[in-house]
GROMACS .gro file of C-alpha atoms in nm:
model
  404
    1MET     CA    1  -0.008  -0.001   0.012
    2THR     CA    2   0.119   0.349  -0.073
    3GLU     CA    3  -0.002   0.596   0.161
    4SER     CA    4   0.047   0.957   0.146
    5GLU     CA    5   0.087   1.107   0.502
    6HIS     CA    6  -0.114   0.967   0.767
    7PRO     CA    7  -0.417   1.188   0.894
    8GLU     CA    8  -0.317   1.426   1.144
    9GLU     CA    9  -0.332   1.350   1.519
   10THR     CA   10  -0.610   1.645   1.561
   11THR     CA   11  -0.880   1.452   1.381
   12GLY     CA   12  -0.894   1.226   1.715
   13SER     CA   13  -1.215   1.092   1.859
   14GLY     CA   14  -1.545   1.208   1.685
   15HIS     CA   15  -1.438   1.244   1.348
   16VAL     CA   16  -1.580   1.093   1.054
   17ALA     CA   17  -1.402   0.945   0.706
   18VAL     CA   18  -1.578   0.879   0.428
   19VAL     CA   19  -1.421   0.586   0.233
   20VAL     CA   20  -1.513   0.603  -0.138
   21PRO     CA   21  -1.377   0.321  -0.351
   22LEU     CA   22  -1.250   0.377  -0.683
   23PHE     CA   23  -1.274   0.016  -0.802
   24PRO     CA   24  -1.434  -0.158  -0.978
   25ARG     CA   25  -1.549   0.136  -1.188
   26LEU     CA   26  -1.915   0.206  -1.178
   27PRO     CA   27  -2.086   0.518  -1.336
   28GLY     CA   28  -2.240   0.809  -1.103
   29LEU     CA   29  -1.915   0.883  -0.920
   30ARG     CA   30  -1.903   1.273  -0.978
   31GLN     CA   31  -2.282   1.264  -0.867
   32SER     CA   32  -2.192   1.055  -0.550
   33LEU     CA   33  -1.888   1.271  -0.446
   34ALA     CA   34  -2.117   1.616  -0.491
   35SER     CA   35  -2.368   1.460  -0.215
   36LEU     CA   36  -2.085   1.481   0.037
   37GLY     CA   37  -2.093   1.864  -0.029
   38THR     CA   38  -2.453   1.891   0.092
   39GLN     CA   39  -2.425   1.721   0.410
   40THR     CA   40  -2.529   1.920   0.774
   41ARG     CA   41  -2.273   1.796   0.926
   42PRO     CA   42  -1.944   1.771   0.659
   43PRO     CA   43  -1.722   1.440   0.688
   44ASP     CA   44  -1.368   1.532   0.834
   45LEU     CA   45  -1.209   1.343   0.583
   46VAL     CA   46  -1.285   1.184   0.250
   47ILE     CA   47  -1.042   0.866   0.135
   48LEU     CA   48  -1.042   0.798  -0.252
   49LEU     CA   49  -0.956   0.458  -0.233
   50ASP     CA   50  -0.772   0.338  -0.565
   51ASP     CA   51  -0.603   0.068  -0.703
   52GLY     CA   52  -0.332   0.253  -0.890
   53LYS     CA   53  -0.564   0.211  -1.227
   54THR     CA   54  -0.820   0.512  -1.199
   55PRO     CA   55  -0.726   0.765  -1.482
   56ASP     CA   56  -0.726   1.150  -1.379
   57VAL     CA   57  -0.775   1.040  -0.972
   58GLU     CA   58  -0.635   1.366  -0.886
   59LYS     CA   59  -0.913   1.541  -1.067
   60LEU     CA   60  -1.185   1.395  -0.863
   61ARG     CA   61  -1.055   1.587  -0.566
   62ALA     CA   62  -1.219   1.883  -0.760
   63GLU     CA   63  -1.561   1.766  -0.699
   64ILE     CA   64  -1.524   1.806  -0.339
   65PRO     CA   65  -1.311   2.123  -0.323
   66HIS     CA   66  -1.458   2.234   0.046
   67LEU     CA   67  -1.401   1.886   0.210
   68ALA     CA   68  -1.064   1.754   0.297
   69SER     CA   69  -0.964   1.474   0.109
   70GLU     CA   70  -0.681   1.237   0.022
   71ILE     CA   71  -0.597   0.932  -0.234
   72LEU     CA   72  -0.521   0.601  -0.078
   73GLN     CA   73  -0.347   0.398  -0.331
   74THR     CA   74  -0.318   0.027  -0.257
   75GLY     CA   75  -0.218  -0.262  -0.448
   76MET     CA   76  -0.461  -0.478  -0.300
   77GLU     CA   77  -0.679  -0.644  -0.563
   78THR     CA   78  -1.029  -0.700  -0.382
   79VAL     CA   79  -1.226  -0.425  -0.201
   80PRO     CA   80  -1.260  -0.596   0.083
   81SER     CA   81  -0.872  -0.626   0.119
   82ALA     CA   82  -0.840  -0.238   0.036
   83ILE     CA   83  -1.114  -0.154   0.305
   84ASN     CA   84  -0.922  -0.340   0.580
   85ALA     CA   85  -0.609  -0.124   0.482
   86ALA     CA   86  -0.795   0.177   0.484
   87VAL     CA   87  -0.940   0.071   0.819
   88SER     CA   88  -0.582   0.057   0.952
   89TYR     CA   89  -0.463   0.372   0.789
   90LEU     CA   90  -0.762   0.564   0.965
   91ALA     CA   91  -0.666   0.463   1.305
   92ASN     CA   92  -0.690   0.796   1.434
   93PHE     CA   93  -1.064   0.829   1.327
   94GLU     CA   94  -1.374   0.704   1.547
   95PHE     CA   95  -1.617   0.648   1.267
   96ILE     CA   96  -1.587   0.547   0.891
   97THR     CA   97  -1.835   0.513   0.618
   98PHE     CA   98  -1.869   0.422   0.273
   99LEU     CA   99  -1.976   0.544  -0.045
  100GLN     CA  100  -1.989   0.382  -0.354
  101ALA     CA  101  -2.000   0.520  -0.714
  102GLY     CA  102  -2.386   0.555  -0.812
  103ASP     CA  103  -2.523   0.634  -0.456
  104GLN     CA  104  -2.585   0.924  -0.288
  105TYR     CA  105  -2.604   1.069   0.074
  106THR     CA  106  -2.907   1.272   0.158
  107PRO     CA  107  -2.807   1.595   0.332
  108GLU     CA  108  -2.872   1.481   0.678
  109ARG     CA  109  -2.721   1.132   0.649
  110ILE     CA  110  -2.411   1.211   0.840
  111GLU     CA  111  -2.560   1.378   1.078
  112HIS     CA  112  -2.828   1.124   1.167
  113CYS     CA  113  -2.600   0.847   1.177
  114LEU     CA  114  -2.380   0.989   1.393
  115ALA     CA  115  -2.677   1.064   1.657
  116ALA     CA  116  -2.758   0.698   1.608
  117LEU     CA  117  -2.414   0.596   1.716
  118ARG     CA  118  -2.398   0.817   2.021
  119THR     CA  119  -2.725   0.711   2.150
  120PRO     CA  120  -2.712   0.394   2.374
  121LEU     CA  121  -2.963   0.061   2.247
  122GLU     CA  122  -3.113  -0.084   2.497
  123THR     CA  123  -2.813  -0.292   2.662
  124LYS     CA  124  -2.519  -0.133   2.485
  125GLN     CA  125  -2.364   0.089   2.244
  126ALA     CA  126  -2.436   0.083   1.895
  127ALA     CA  127  -2.126   0.027   1.639
  128MET     CA  128  -2.307   0.011   1.333
  129VAL     CA  129  -2.615   0.230   1.173
  130ILE     CA  130  -2.779   0.177   0.832
  131SER     CA  131  -3.051   0.368   0.715
  132GLY     CA  132  -3.385   0.335   0.492
  133ILE     CA  133  -3.318   0.342   0.114
  134GLU     CA  134  -3.483   0.524  -0.189
  135ALA     CA  135  -3.393   0.329  -0.514
  136THR     CA  136  -3.256   0.581  -0.856
  137ASP     CA  137  -3.170   0.516  -1.190
  138SER     CA  138  -2.827   0.547  -1.322
  139ARG     CA  139  -2.880   0.935  -1.327
  140GLY     CA  140  -2.972   0.948  -0.975
  141ASN     CA  141  -3.367   1.010  -1.040
  142LEU     CA  142  -3.593   0.817  -0.794
  143LEU     CA  143  -3.764   0.518  -0.969
  144THR     CA  144  -4.156   0.474  -0.950
  145ALA     CA  145  -4.320   0.294  -0.713
  146GLU     CA  146  -4.432   0.018  -1.003
  147ASP     CA  147  -4.080  -0.063  -1.099
  148SER     CA  148  -3.963  -0.426  -0.978
  149ARG     CA  149  -3.654  -0.292  -0.772
  150VAL     CA  150  -3.864  -0.046  -0.576
  151GLN     CA  151  -4.128  -0.330  -0.471
  152HIS     CA  152  -3.821  -0.534  -0.356
  153LEU     CA  153  -3.674  -0.257  -0.118
  154ALA     CA  154  -4.051  -0.246  -0.005
  155ARG     CA  155  -4.080  -0.628   0.077
  156LEU     CA  156  -3.747  -0.614   0.229
  157TRP     CA  157  -3.835  -0.298   0.471
  158ALA     CA  158  -4.217  -0.423   0.532
  159PRO     CA  159  -4.102  -0.626   0.857
  160ALA     CA  160  -4.003  -0.303   1.000
  161SER     CA  161  -4.373  -0.263   1.169
  162SER     CA  162  -4.397  -0.608   1.285
  163GLY     CA  163  -4.153  -0.569   1.601
  164VAL     CA  164  -3.854  -0.813   1.431
  165THR     CA  165  -3.544  -0.782   1.606
  166ALA     CA  166  -3.212  -0.661   1.349
  167ALA     CA  167  -3.124  -1.039   1.363
  168GLU     CA  168  -3.437  -1.146   1.227
  169TRP     CA  169  -3.502  -0.864   0.983
  170LEU     CA  170  -3.140  -0.936   0.824
  171GLY     CA  171  -3.250  -1.315   0.824
  172ILE     CA  172  -3.528  -1.208   0.627
  173GLY     CA  173  -3.347  -1.015   0.374
  174ASN     CA  174  -3.035  -0.788   0.296
  175ILE     CA  175  -3.192  -0.460   0.413
  176ALA     CA  176  -2.830  -0.284   0.399
  177ALA     CA  177  -2.831  -0.361   0.031
  178THR     CA  178  -2.500  -0.161  -0.028
  179ALA     CA  179  -2.160  -0.076   0.104
  180SER     CA  180  -2.285   0.276   0.118
  181ASN     CA  181  -2.550   0.201   0.392
  182VAL     CA  182  -2.258   0.089   0.652
  183PHE     CA  183  -2.172   0.391   0.887
  184THR     CA  184  -1.957   0.197   1.141
  185ARG     CA  185  -1.730   0.269   1.472
  186ARG     CA  186  -1.381   0.202   1.282
  187GLU     CA  187  -1.300  -0.025   1.605
  188ALA     CA  188  -1.571  -0.266   1.489
  189LEU     CA  189  -1.399  -0.301   1.171
  190ALA     CA  190  -1.053  -0.338   1.326
  191GLU     CA  191  -1.163  -0.594   1.531
  192GLU     CA  192  -1.308  -0.794   1.258
  193PRO     CA  193  -1.124  -0.741   0.950
  194LEU     CA  194  -1.317  -0.828   0.622
  195PRO     CA  195  -1.239  -1.190   0.504
  196GLU     CA  196  -1.106  -1.171   0.137
  197ILE     CA  197  -1.405  -1.404   0.035
  198ALA     CA  198  -1.633  -1.152   0.138
  199GLY     CA  199  -1.711  -0.941  -0.156
  200TYR     CA  200  -2.060  -0.920  -0.001
  201PHE     CA  201  -1.922  -0.764   0.305
  202PRO     CA  202  -2.184  -0.521   0.371
  203TYR     CA  203  -2.450  -0.793   0.443
  204LEU     CA  204  -2.149  -0.967   0.673
  205SER     CA  205  -2.063  -0.688   0.872
  206THR     CA  206  -2.429  -0.596   0.934
  207VAL     CA  207  -2.569  -0.948   1.037
  208SER     CA  208  -2.230  -0.957   1.242
  209ALA     CA  209  -2.352  -0.623   1.466
  210ALA     CA  210  -2.686  -0.748   1.444
  211VAL     CA  211  -2.628  -1.100   1.646
  212GLN     CA  212  -2.398  -0.920   1.886
  213GLY     CA  213  -2.652  -0.652   1.948
  214THR     CA  214  -2.498  -0.356   1.831
  215LEU     CA  215  -2.696  -0.257   1.487
  216ALA     CA  216  -2.907   0.022   1.485
  217ILE     CA  217  -3.138   0.072   1.236
  218LEU     CA  218  -3.280   0.407   1.108
  219PRO     CA  219  -3.631   0.404   0.908
  220HIS     CA  220  -3.567   0.766   0.760
  221HIS     CA  221  -3.456   0.743   0.386
  222LEU     CA  222  -3.096   0.881   0.445
  223LEU     CA  223  -2.941   0.704   0.123
  224ARG     CA  224  -3.042   0.701  -0.275
  225HIS     CA  225  -2.898   0.374  -0.391
  226ASN     CA  226  -2.922   0.241  -0.760
  227PRO     CA  227  -2.978  -0.119  -0.738
  228VAL     CA  228  -2.926  -0.361  -0.966
  229ALA     CA  229  -3.240  -0.535  -1.132
  230GLN     CA  230  -3.331  -0.897  -1.005
  231ASP     CA  231  -3.102  -1.144  -1.189
  232HIS     CA  232  -3.172  -1.539  -1.178
  233GLN     CA  233  -2.818  -1.608  -1.274
  234ALA     CA  234  -2.651  -1.317  -1.088
  235SER     CA  235  -2.812  -1.460  -0.772
  236LEU     CA  236  -2.673  -1.804  -0.847
  237ARG     CA  237  -2.301  -1.658  -0.865
  238THR     CA  238  -2.365  -1.470  -0.543
  239THR     CA  239  -2.439  -1.826  -0.363
  240PRO     CA  240  -2.109  -1.935  -0.279
  241GLU     CA  241  -1.990  -1.595  -0.183
  242LEU     CA  242  -2.273  -1.581   0.080
  243LEU     CA  243  -2.225  -1.939   0.227
  244ARG     CA  244  -1.852  -1.869   0.261
  245ALA     CA  245  -1.927  -1.533   0.418
  246GLN     CA  246  -2.186  -1.730   0.667
  247MET     CA  247  -1.937  -1.967   0.734
  248HIS     CA  248  -1.678  -1.693   0.804
  249LEU     CA  249  -1.902  -1.539   1.053
  250LEU     CA  250  -1.973  -1.869   1.231
  251ALA     CA  251  -1.602  -1.910   1.288
  252ALA     CA  252  -1.561  -1.514   1.361
  253LEU     CA  253  -1.813  -1.561   1.669
  254ARG     CA  254  -1.664  -1.862   1.782
  255ASP     CA  255  -1.547  -1.698   2.114
  256LYS     CA  256  -1.847  -1.492   2.167
  257LEU     CA  257  -2.096  -1.777   2.094
  258ALA     CA  258  -1.929  -1.986   2.387
  259THR     CA  259  -1.963  -1.673   2.637
  260SER     CA  260  -2.272  -1.471   2.537
  261PRO     CA  261  -2.628  -1.605   2.545
  262GLU     CA  262  -2.774  -1.335   2.388
  263THR     CA  263  -2.542  -1.363   2.050
  264ARG     CA  264  -2.620  -1.720   2.048
  265HIS     CA  265  -3.006  -1.621   2.062
  266ASN     CA  266  -2.978  -1.376   1.809
  267LEU     CA  267  -2.772  -1.596   1.577
  268ALA     CA  268  -3.028  -1.865   1.608
  269ALA     CA  269  -3.325  -1.601   1.520
  270PHE     CA  270  -3.139  -1.507   1.247
  271HIS     CA  271  -3.102  -1.844   1.104
  272ARG     CA  272  -3.448  -1.930   1.157
  273ALA     CA  273  -3.568  -1.607   0.959
  274SER     CA  274  -3.312  -1.667   0.684
  275TRP     CA  275  -3.524  -2.020   0.571
  276ASN     CA  276  -3.759  -1.753   0.368
  277ASN     CA  277  -3.463  -1.531   0.277
  278LEU     CA  278  -3.540  -1.297   0.002
  279SER     CA  279  -3.194  -1.201  -0.090
  280GLY     CA  280  -3.055  -1.511  -0.194
  281LEU     CA  281  -2.919  -1.647   0.106
  282ARG     CA  282  -2.956  -2.023   0.139
  283GLU     CA  283  -2.997  -2.138   0.484
  284ASP     CA  284  -3.046  -2.489   0.327
  285LEU     CA  285  -2.702  -2.517   0.187
  286PHE     CA  286  -2.546  -2.356   0.512
  287GLN     CA  287  -2.718  -2.630   0.754
  288GLN     CA  288  -2.553  -2.897   0.518
  289ALA     CA  289  -2.216  -2.721   0.538
  290VAL     CA  290  -2.265  -2.698   0.934
  291LEU     CA  291  -2.357  -3.064   0.932
  292ARG     CA  292  -2.094  -3.206   0.696
  293ALA     CA  293  -1.823  -2.971   0.902
  294ALA     CA  294  -1.977  -3.169   1.252
  295SER     CA  295  -1.961  -3.484   1.074
  296ALA     CA  296  -1.597  -3.440   1.062
  297ALA     CA  297  -1.541  -3.313   1.411
  298ARG     CA  298  -1.376  -3.542   1.668
  299PRO     CA  299  -1.602  -3.706   1.911
  300GLU     CA  300  -1.443  -3.511   2.235
  301ASP     CA  301  -1.536  -3.176   2.029
  302ILE     CA  302  -1.903  -3.270   1.983
  303HIS     CA  303  -1.905  -3.372   2.351
  304ASP     CA  304  -1.756  -3.046   2.454
  305ALA     CA  305  -2.017  -2.843   2.229
  306VAL     CA  306  -2.302  -3.036   2.352
  307SER     CA  307  -2.180  -2.972   2.686
  308GLY     CA  308  -2.137  -2.605   2.673
  309ILE     CA  309  -2.526  -2.575   2.560
  310LEU     CA  310  -2.677  -2.749   2.832
  311ARG     CA  311  -2.498  -2.549   3.094
  312SER     CA  312  -2.633  -2.230   2.949
  313HIS     CA  313  -2.961  -2.067   3.087
  314ALA     CA  314  -3.152  -2.162   2.789
  315ALA     CA  315  -3.126  -2.529   2.815
  316GLN     CA  316  -3.231  -2.504   3.198
  317SER     CA  317  -3.592  -2.419   3.129
  318LEU     CA  318  -3.888  -2.517   2.922
  319PRO     CA  319  -3.982  -2.313   2.623
  320ALA     CA  320  -4.256  -2.095   2.752
  321HIS     CA  321  -4.504  -2.230   2.549
  322GLN     CA  322  -4.454  -2.565   2.670
  323SER     CA  323  -4.387  -2.465   3.041
  324ALA     CA  324  -4.758  -2.290   3.015
  325MET     CA  325  -4.890  -2.618   2.836
  326MET     CA  326  -4.795  -2.815   3.111
  327GLU     CA  327  -4.963  -2.603   3.324
  328GLY     CA  328  -5.268  -2.657   3.145
  329ALA     CA  329  -5.298  -2.341   2.981
  330ASP     CA  330  -5.275  -2.348   2.590
  331PRO     CA  331  -5.098  -2.048   2.458
  332LEU     CA  332  -5.124  -2.168   2.081
  333ASP     CA  333  -5.466  -2.242   2.132
  334PHE     CA  334  -5.461  -2.606   1.987
  335ALA     CA  335  -5.760  -2.681   2.162
  336ALA     CA  336  -5.959  -2.426   2.015
  337TYR     CA  337  -5.805  -2.499   1.679
  338ILE     CA  338  -5.891  -2.864   1.689
  339ALA     CA  339  -6.266  -2.799   1.769
  340ALA     CA  340  -6.263  -2.566   1.497
  341LEU     CA  341  -6.124  -2.837   1.294
  342ALA     CA  342  -6.396  -3.079   1.408
  343ARG     CA  343  -6.691  -2.847   1.332
  344THR     CA  344  -6.559  -2.824   0.969
  345ARG     CA  345  -6.542  -3.179   0.936
  346GLU     CA  346  -6.893  -3.238   1.069
  347GLN     CA  347  -7.027  -2.984   0.831
  348LEU     CA  348  -6.866  -3.134   0.519
  349ASP     CA  349  -6.999  -3.460   0.638
  350ALA     CA  350  -7.330  -3.362   0.650
  351ALA     CA  351  -7.320  -3.173   0.320
  352GLU     CA  352  -7.158  -3.480   0.169
  353THR     CA  353  -7.473  -3.692   0.323
  354GLU     CA  354  -7.709  -3.447   0.186
  355ASN     CA  355  -7.565  -3.451  -0.164
  356ARG     CA  356  -7.591  -3.825  -0.177
  357ARG     CA  357  -7.961  -3.811  -0.064
  358LEU     CA  358  -8.055  -3.557  -0.338
  359HIS     CA  359  -7.823  -3.755  -0.588
  360ALA     CA  360  -8.028  -4.055  -0.522
  361ILE     CA  361  -8.348  -3.890  -0.577
  362ALA     CA  362  -8.277  -3.742  -0.870
  363ASN     CA  363  -8.127  -4.095  -1.005
  364ALA     CA  364  -8.489  -4.256  -0.922
  365ALA     CA  365  -8.698  -3.949  -1.034
  366GLN     CA  366  -8.553  -4.041  -1.404
  367GLY     CA  367  -8.689  -4.374  -1.444
  368SER     CA  368  -9.022  -4.313  -1.246
  369GLY     CA  369  -9.371  -4.351  -1.460
  370TRP     CA  370  -9.523  -4.149  -1.164
  371VAL     CA  371  -9.276  -3.868  -1.174
  372ARG     CA  372  -9.310  -3.829  -1.610
  373PHE     CA  373  -9.688  -3.865  -1.546
  374GLY     CA  374  -9.670  -3.556  -1.274
  375ALA     CA  375  -9.480  -3.374  -1.515
  376TRP     CA  376  -9.733  -3.423  -1.788
  377LEU     CA  377 -10.008  -3.308  -1.553
  378GLY     CA  378  -9.849  -3.018  -1.463
  379GLU     CA  379  -9.745  -2.921  -1.822
  380ARG     CA  380 -10.091  -2.955  -1.929
  381SER     CA  381 -10.239  -2.797  -1.613
  382ALA     CA  382 -10.007  -2.476  -1.692
  383ARG     CA  383 -10.112  -2.454  -2.057
  384ARG     CA  384 -10.448  -2.460  -1.985
  385MET     CA  385 -10.412  -2.181  -1.733
  386MET     CA  386 -10.265  -1.976  -1.986
  387GLU     CA  387 -10.511  -2.007  -2.231
  388MET     CA  388 -10.790  -1.933  -1.964
  389GLU     CA  389 -10.609  -1.623  -1.910
  390ALA     CA  390 -10.568  -1.561  -2.283
  391ASP     CA  391 -10.968  -1.589  -2.318
  392ASP     CA  392 -11.013  -1.352  -2.007
  393GLU     CA  393 -10.825  -1.085  -2.188
  394THR     CA  394 -11.036  -1.097  -2.533
  395SER     CA  395 -11.393  -1.124  -2.407
  396PRO     CA  396 -11.603  -0.827  -2.293
  397THR     CA  397 -11.633  -0.711  -1.965
  398SER     CA  398 -11.949  -0.688  -1.733
  399ASN     CA  399 -11.933  -0.298  -1.765
  400ASP     CA  400 -11.929  -0.290  -2.136
  401ALA     CA  401 -12.214  -0.521  -2.176
  402GLY     CA  402 -12.478  -0.293  -1.946
  403SER     CA  403 -12.391   0.015  -2.108
  404PRO     CA  404 -12.644   0.177  -2.336
   0.00000   0.00000   0.00000
């Protein structure tokens, strides 16, 4: 890595650096940089992360003339490894955020994200924050509600009103969507460097924070993002990457899973929700990978793992619904469900019996002479009645006969 001078020590605690990867090359970079100049709380430094192949990279600094900026050139070939280098370089900064070409910050983004990271969560300090997203086209114009990409984002954010936890929500889908949505404390990335395999690092990082209880989610639309259209083949290509990321996360959380009931609970909730994931995460393949890894483990390792779980508080108590049922309650209302099912079955049986009875009557009527005779009488009577009504309409009335 070729570095310019390290950031001044005066940047200190509380300062924000925006890392802008210049590779892979994507359209809309100048619009993205321009959005940094509109911030109500400007960044303290903008790092243009270059792989040494960006032409006229110095001219990009002219897009943000009023902001401090540096070009950080790295020989790293992948974005995750280059970001790890940038995190190390920005050792004097407390907060790091990212901005990819084609994405744009709304004017209040940095201000609101900083406020969220400085507001304690229920049990601990937030380490990372993501926000709501507005979908745009390649020119930065908002997409209409009919666009499939907008509808997909709406599906991802729909659980917001249902009270799900952050871990469950990310199990449902990748609500972060882009690296530009990651606003984090630098130490969080320094403690968990991104692996080379994790090209899909925004999802990996946000899931890691969620299961550890340090992710804050802002519902406000603080980011404009140009999402790619849903592509079946592209989803298949990301499957190996996402699967490796899940396995890496499991290994990275090894120590905390052994000591933190909260982390174990949140990770289990994430995986339960992931069975219906909307973003290409394959929980079925992850379970197969875990089973293969477990089958290759030594018997003593399996014994230790099971023993450790059995010592946990969760293993010492029955699930709430099972405990309630043993006490005579029925929290899931199985009895009412069974009674309703029985009533439905009785009604169906009665309807089938009546249908069979009517069908038998109809079959018998087709071969009955009395029924045919009755039909003939009915038809003859009806014809006679219509003839009598016609005679009445054409005959003189009694008043006409008595008139002078």
